[in-house]
mmCIF file of C-alpha atoms and ligand atoms in Angstrom:
data_model
loop_
_atom_site.group_PDB
_atom_site.id
_atom_site.type_symbol
_atom_site.label_atom_id
_atom_site.label_comp_id
_atom_site.label_asym_id
_atom_site.label_seq_id
_atom_site.Cartn_x
_atom_site.Cartn_y
_atom_site.Cartn_z
ATOM 1 C CA MET A 1 -5.567 -12.720 -6.429
ATOM 2 C CA ARG A 2 -6.760 -10.479 -9.028
ATOM 3 C CA ASP A 3 -6.494 -7.767 -11.095
ATOM 4 C CA ALA A 4 -8.704 -5.162 -12.626
ATOM 5 C CA VAL A 5 -9.173 -7.695 -15.750
ATOM 6 C CA THR A 6 -9.525 -10.547 -13.919
ATOM 7 C CA SER A 7 -12.053 -8.586 -11.345
ATOM 8 C CA LEU A 8 -14.002 -7.202 -14.316
ATOM 9 C CA ILE A 9 -14.370 -10.176 -15.711
ATOM 10 C CA ARG A 10 -15.873 -12.118 -12.727
ATOM 11 C CA ASN A 11 -18.284 -9.418 -12.675
ATOM 12 C CA TYR A 12 -19.380 -10.027 -15.461
ATOM 13 C CA ASP A 13 -19.277 -13.587 -15.087
ATOM 14 C CA VAL A 14 -21.289 -13.892 -12.425
ATOM 15 C CA ALA A 15 -24.085 -11.464 -13.220
ATOM 16 C CA GLY A 16 -23.866 -13.660 -16.871
ATOM 17 C CA ARG A 17 -23.867 -10.475 -19.238
ATOM 18 C CA HIS A 18 -21.635 -9.720 -21.618
ATOM 19 C CA LEU A 19 -19.145 -6.747 -21.557
ATOM 20 C CA ASP A 20 -20.925 -3.593 -21.813
ATOM 21 C CA ARG A 21 -19.744 -0.209 -22.454
ATOM 22 C CA ASN A 22 -18.628 0.850 -18.957
ATOM 23 C CA ALA A 23 -17.012 -2.460 -18.808
ATOM 24 C CA PHE A 24 -15.493 -1.485 -22.500
ATOM 25 C CA ASP A 25 -14.241 2.086 -21.151
ATOM 26 C CA GLN A 26 -12.903 0.583 -17.680
ATOM 27 C CA LEU A 27 -11.238 -1.837 -18.981
ATOM 28 C CA LYS A 28 -9.509 1.167 -21.546
ATOM 29 C CA ALA A 29 -9.020 3.128 -18.530
ATOM 30 C CA TYR A 30 -7.154 0.864 -16.840
ATOM 31 C CA PHE A 31 -5.159 0.035 -20.457
ATOM 32 C CA ASP A 32 -4.665 3.750 -20.448
ATOM 33 C CA SER A 33 -2.551 3.931 -17.748
ATOM 34 C CA GLY A 34 -0.614 1.131 -17.629
ATOM 35 C CA SER A 35 2.713 2.029 -18.458
ATOM 36 C CA VAL A 36 2.154 4.778 -15.295
ATOM 37 C CA ARG A 37 1.751 2.576 -13.833
ATOM 38 C CA ILE A 38 4.622 0.264 -14.700
ATOM 39 C CA ALA A 39 6.662 3.121 -14.701
ATOM 40 C CA MET A 40 5.565 3.888 -11.034
ATOM 41 C CA ALA A 41 6.329 0.076 -9.376
ATOM 42 C CA GLY A 42 9.807 0.320 -11.753
ATOM 43 C CA LEU A 43 10.432 3.561 -9.630
ATOM 44 C CA ILE A 44 9.144 2.730 -5.899
ATOM 45 C CA ASN A 45 11.466 -0.711 -6.623
ATOM 46 C CA ALA A 46 14.483 1.021 -7.414
ATOM 47 C CA ASN A 47 14.839 3.535 -4.637
ATOM 48 C CA SER A 48 12.504 1.108 -2.078
ATOM 49 C CA ALA A 49 15.476 1.137 1.003
ATOM 50 C CA ALA A 50 15.775 5.054 -0.096
ATOM 51 C CA ILE A 51 12.062 5.374 0.284
ATOM 52 C CA VAL A 52 12.056 3.329 3.558
ATOM 53 C CA LYS A 53 15.281 4.518 5.149
ATOM 54 C CA LYS A 54 13.846 8.368 4.350
ATOM 55 C CA ALA A 55 9.624 7.251 5.372
ATOM 56 C CA SER A 56 10.791 6.584 8.655
ATOM 57 C CA ALA A 57 13.647 8.534 9.924
ATOM 58 C CA GLN A 58 10.776 11.159 9.135
ATOM 59 C CA LEU A 59 8.213 9.082 11.204
ATOM 60 C CA PHE A 60 10.492 8.423 13.652
ATOM 61 C CA GLU A 61 11.103 12.721 14.194
ATOM 62 C CA GLU A 62 7.171 13.335 13.957
ATOM 63 C CA VAL A 63 6.377 10.650 16.975
ATOM 64 C CA PRO A 64 9.976 9.788 18.568
ATOM 65 C CA GLU A 65 7.627 8.179 21.650
ATOM 66 C CA LEU A 66 8.387 5.144 19.267
ATOM 67 C CA ILE A 67 11.616 4.252 19.748
ATOM 68 C CA ARG A 68 12.079 5.427 23.441
ATOM 69 C CA PRO A 69 12.839 2.830 25.911
ATOM 70 C CA SER A 70 9.126 2.302 26.489
ATOM 71 C CA GLY A 71 8.013 2.581 22.875
ATOM 72 C CA ASN A 72 7.242 -0.511 19.998
ATOM 73 C CA ALA A 73 10.283 0.355 17.612
ATOM 74 C CA TYR A 74 12.918 0.336 20.322
ATOM 75 C CA THR A 75 15.382 -2.635 20.168
ATOM 76 C CA THR A 76 17.159 -3.091 17.320
ATOM 77 C CA ARG A 77 15.546 -6.129 16.602
ATOM 78 C CA ARG A 78 11.719 -4.575 17.016
ATOM 79 C CA PHE A 79 13.386 -1.260 15.172
ATOM 80 C CA SER A 80 14.031 -3.529 11.850
ATOM 81 C CA ALA A 81 10.853 -5.134 12.375
ATOM 82 C CA CYS A 82 9.060 -1.804 11.970
ATOM 83 C CA LEU A 83 11.401 -1.137 8.562
ATOM 84 C CA ARG A 84 10.699 -4.604 6.865
ATOM 85 C CA ASP A 85 6.690 -3.795 7.892
ATOM 86 C CA LEU A 86 7.018 -0.580 5.758
ATOM 87 C CA ASP A 87 9.130 -2.018 2.749
ATOM 88 C CA TYR A 88 6.705 -4.865 3.115
ATOM 89 C CA TYR A 89 3.666 -2.086 2.568
ATOM 90 C CA LEU A 90 5.643 -0.250 -0.419
ATOM 91 C CA ARG A 91 7.065 -4.089 -2.200
ATOM 92 C CA TYR A 92 2.912 -4.639 -2.155
ATOM 93 C CA VAL A 93 1.886 -1.016 -2.814
ATOM 94 C CA SER A 94 4.147 -2.214 -6.017
ATOM 95 C CA TYR A 95 1.985 -5.600 -6.366
ATOM 96 C CA ALA A 96 -1.288 -3.085 -6.814
ATOM 97 C CA LEU A 97 -0.543 -0.412 -9.162
ATOM 98 C CA VAL A 98 0.669 -2.602 -11.669
ATOM 99 C CA ALA A 99 -2.351 -5.264 -11.027
ATOM 100 C CA GLY A 100 -4.756 -2.153 -10.977
ATOM 101 C CA ASP A 101 -6.296 -3.772 -8.615
ATOM 102 C CA ASN A 102 -6.181 -3.457 -3.922
ATOM 103 C CA ASN A 103 -7.475 -6.952 -4.083
ATOM 104 C CA VAL A 104 -3.673 -8.279 -3.320
ATOM 105 C CA LEU A 105 -3.274 -6.001 -0.551
ATOM 106 C CA ASP A 106 -6.537 -7.722 0.971
ATOM 107 C CA GLU A 107 -5.806 -11.013 0.508
ATOM 108 C CA ARG A 108 -1.471 -10.704 0.794
ATOM 109 C CA VAL A 109 -0.898 -8.169 3.445
ATOM 110 C CA LEU A 110 -3.669 -6.617 5.915
ATOM 111 C CA GLN A 111 -5.683 -10.380 6.528
ATOM 112 C CA GLY A 112 -5.211 -10.971 9.871
ATOM 113 C CA LEU A 113 -2.359 -7.528 10.403
ATOM 114 C CA ARG A 114 -5.111 -5.921 13.118
ATOM 115 C CA GLU A 115 -4.867 -8.600 15.197
ATOM 116 C CA THR A 116 -1.343 -9.415 15.137
ATOM 117 C CA TYR A 117 -0.664 -5.761 15.287
ATOM 118 C CA ASN A 118 -3.221 -5.668 18.452
ATOM 119 C CA SER A 119 -1.742 -8.492 20.175
ATOM 120 C CA LEU A 120 2.245 -7.542 19.780
ATOM 121 C CA GLY A 121 1.052 -3.681 20.736
ATOM 122 C CA VAL A 122 2.022 -1.751 17.678
ATOM 123 C CA PRO A 123 1.050 0.274 17.430
ATOM 124 C CA ILE A 124 -1.802 1.504 14.017
ATOM 125 C CA GLY A 125 -1.696 5.169 14.092
ATOM 126 C CA PRO A 126 1.971 5.384 13.575
ATOM 127 C CA THR A 127 1.939 2.841 11.306
ATOM 128 C CA VAL A 128 -0.823 4.425 8.991
ATOM 129 C CA ARG A 129 1.756 7.682 9.023
ATOM 130 C CA GLY A 130 4.795 6.203 7.824
ATOM 131 C CA ILE A 131 2.328 4.236 5.711
ATOM 132 C CA GLN A 132 1.002 7.899 3.909
ATOM 133 C CA ILE A 133 5.010 9.524 4.390
ATOM 134 C CA MET A 134 5.934 7.027 1.885
ATOM 135 C CA LYS A 135 2.923 7.611 -0.175
ATOM 136 C CA GLU A 136 3.748 11.338 -0.044
ATOM 137 C CA MET A 137 7.415 10.597 -0.816
ATOM 138 C CA VAL A 138 6.351 8.437 -3.878
ATOM 139 C CA GLN A 139 4.003 10.642 -4.876
ATOM 140 C CA ALA A 140 6.043 13.498 -4.965
ATOM 141 C CA MET A 141 9.154 11.231 -7.660
ATOM 142 C CA ALA A 142 6.403 10.627 -9.844
ATOM 143 C CA GLU A 143 6.173 14.136 -9.875
ATOM 144 C CA ASP A 144 9.798 15.141 -10.646
ATOM 145 C CA ALA A 145 9.802 11.941 -13.296
ATOM 146 C CA ASN A 146 6.267 13.359 -15.356
ATOM 147 C CA LEU A 147 4.554 10.147 -14.580
ATOM 148 C CA ALA A 148 1.196 11.390 -14.524
ATOM 149 C CA PRO A 149 -1.661 11.365 -13.389
ATOM 150 C CA SER A 150 0.324 11.110 -10.091
ATOM 151 C CA SER A 151 -2.173 10.899 -8.153
ATOM 152 C CA LEU A 152 -2.497 6.707 -9.254
ATOM 153 C CA ALA A 153 -0.279 5.646 -6.190
ATOM 154 C CA GLU A 154 -3.033 6.824 -3.817
ATOM 155 C CA ALA A 155 -5.178 4.348 -4.366
ATOM 156 C CA PRO A 156 -3.282 1.490 -2.816
ATOM 157 C CA PHE A 157 -1.618 3.195 -0.345
ATOM 158 C CA ASP A 158 -5.418 4.507 0.850
ATOM 159 C CA HIS A 159 -6.392 1.140 0.984
ATOM 160 C CA LEU A 160 -3.937 0.111 3.306
ATOM 161 C CA SER A 161 -4.594 3.131 5.718
ATOM 162 C CA ARG A 162 -8.533 3.090 5.486
ATOM 163 C CA GLU A 163 -8.392 -1.033 5.999
ATOM 164 C CA LEU A 164 -5.357 -1.185 8.663
ATOM 165 C CA SER A 165 -7.303 2.043 10.937
ATOM 166 C CA GLU A 166 -10.905 0.326 9.987
ATOM 167 C CA VAL A 167 -12.576 3.895 9.583
ATOM 168 C CA SER A 168 -14.926 3.924 6.982
ATOM 169 C CA LEU A 169 -15.689 5.456 3.413
HETATM 170 C C1 CYC B 201 3.637 -9.712 3.661
HETATM 171 C C2 CYC B 201 2.730 -8.937 4.545
HETATM 172 C C3 CYC B 201 3.247 -9.238 6.168
HETATM 173 C C4 CYC B 201 2.881 -8.063 6.965
HETATM 174 C C5 CYC B 201 2.300 -6.332 7.163
HETATM 175 C C6 CYC B 201 3.588 -8.652 8.204
HETATM 176 C C7 CYC B 201 3.821 -7.526 9.501
HETATM 177 C C8 CYC B 201 3.712 -8.095 10.634
HETATM 178 N N1 CYC B 201 4.610 -7.142 11.738
HETATM 179 C C9 CYC B 201 4.950 -7.815 12.932
HETATM 180 C C10 CYC B 201 5.976 -6.755 13.828
HETATM 181 C C11 CYC B 201 6.427 -5.861 14.455
HETATM 182 N N2 CYC B 201 5.642 -4.863 13.598
HETATM 183 C C12 CYC B 201 6.268 -3.592 13.957
HETATM 184 C C13 CYC B 201 6.071 -2.150 13.329
HETATM 185 C C14 CYC B 201 6.167 -0.826 13.814
HETATM 186 N N3 CYC B 201 5.979 -0.317 15.189
HETATM 187 C C15 CYC B 201 6.412 0.849 15.539
HETATM 188 O O1 CYC B 201 6.208 1.320 16.572
HETATM 189 C C16 CYC B 201 5.796 1.731 14.462
HETATM 190 C C17 CYC B 201 4.845 2.687 14.464
HETATM 191 C C18 CYC B 201 6.165 0.180 13.302
HETATM 192 C C19 CYC B 201 6.907 0.607 12.029
HETATM 193 C C20 CYC B 201 6.230 1.395 11.124
HETATM 194 C C21 CYC B 201 6.732 -4.276 15.031
HETATM 195 C C22 CYC B 201 8.334 -3.056 15.060
HETATM 196 C C23 CYC B 201 7.084 -5.830 15.367
HETATM 197 C C24 CYC B 201 7.443 -5.577 16.148
HETATM 198 C C25 CYC B 201 7.078 -6.287 17.323
HETATM 199 C C26 CYC B 201 7.212 -7.716 18.500
HETATM 200 O O2 CYC B 201 7.662 -8.420 18.591
HETATM 201 O O3 CYC B 201 7.182 -6.850 19.943
HETATM 202 C C27 CYC B 201 4.977 -9.392 13.002
HETATM 203 C C28 CYC B 201 4.817 -10.142 14.228
HETATM 204 C C29 CYC B 201 5.623 -11.303 13.801
HETATM 205 C C30 CYC B 201 7.480 -10.721 13.099
HETATM 206 O O4 CYC B 201 7.644 -9.719 14.053
HETATM 207 O O5 CYC B 201 7.453 -10.825 12.235
HETATM 208 C C31 CYC B 201 4.148 -9.172 11.397
HETATM 209 C C32 CYC B 201 3.431 -10.361 10.839
HETATM 210 N N4 CYC B 201 4.071 -9.518 8.139
HETATM 211 C C33 CYC B 201 3.717 -9.840 7.311
HETATM 212 O O6 CYC B 201 4.158 -11.054 6.821
#
């Protein structure tokens, strides 16, 4: 698992190079944004249950087929699995925010996930929509809490969405 600092050091070490101006600019940007990242993770963790509840309600309102008898989130067990997945995404997003790096998402969340979803018929499109709804909620909460720039919250949610849907950059 890597964070912004270990990723940067790794790249320079692989190339056998001293840290240069560009490295110091990147490090400074990471440390300067540190308290906002931590506050955002705190906001997520303090409100995770409410975020999952509201985001899932909105998702099921937008895509009601999911909870109809032929839907993937139909039955109590699958409904709970769906909410649990949203909570996983939220928790790992908070880790990635603190780390300033999406590597934790690749290693702990995304590996093999598409295959699992495909084999269980979990629809990717609505899952990505759920992730995006949570992103919008977290950004709105960050704005209310005067955490700037609130766009810092975007990267990990977008990374999850992009990798899950395999949409090229
Ligand atoms: C920490 C990393 C991690 C992730 C991400 C994870 C996801 C994950 N979600 C699963 C299932 C599932 N995921 C969903 C999710 C949904 N269905 C829908 O219609 C919605 C679109 C969506 C919710 C937004 C459902 C319903 C299942 C159960 C499917 C089944 O068993 O038939 C499964 C299969 C095993 C299980 O049921 O527990 C995994 C591994 N597990 C992990 O350890």
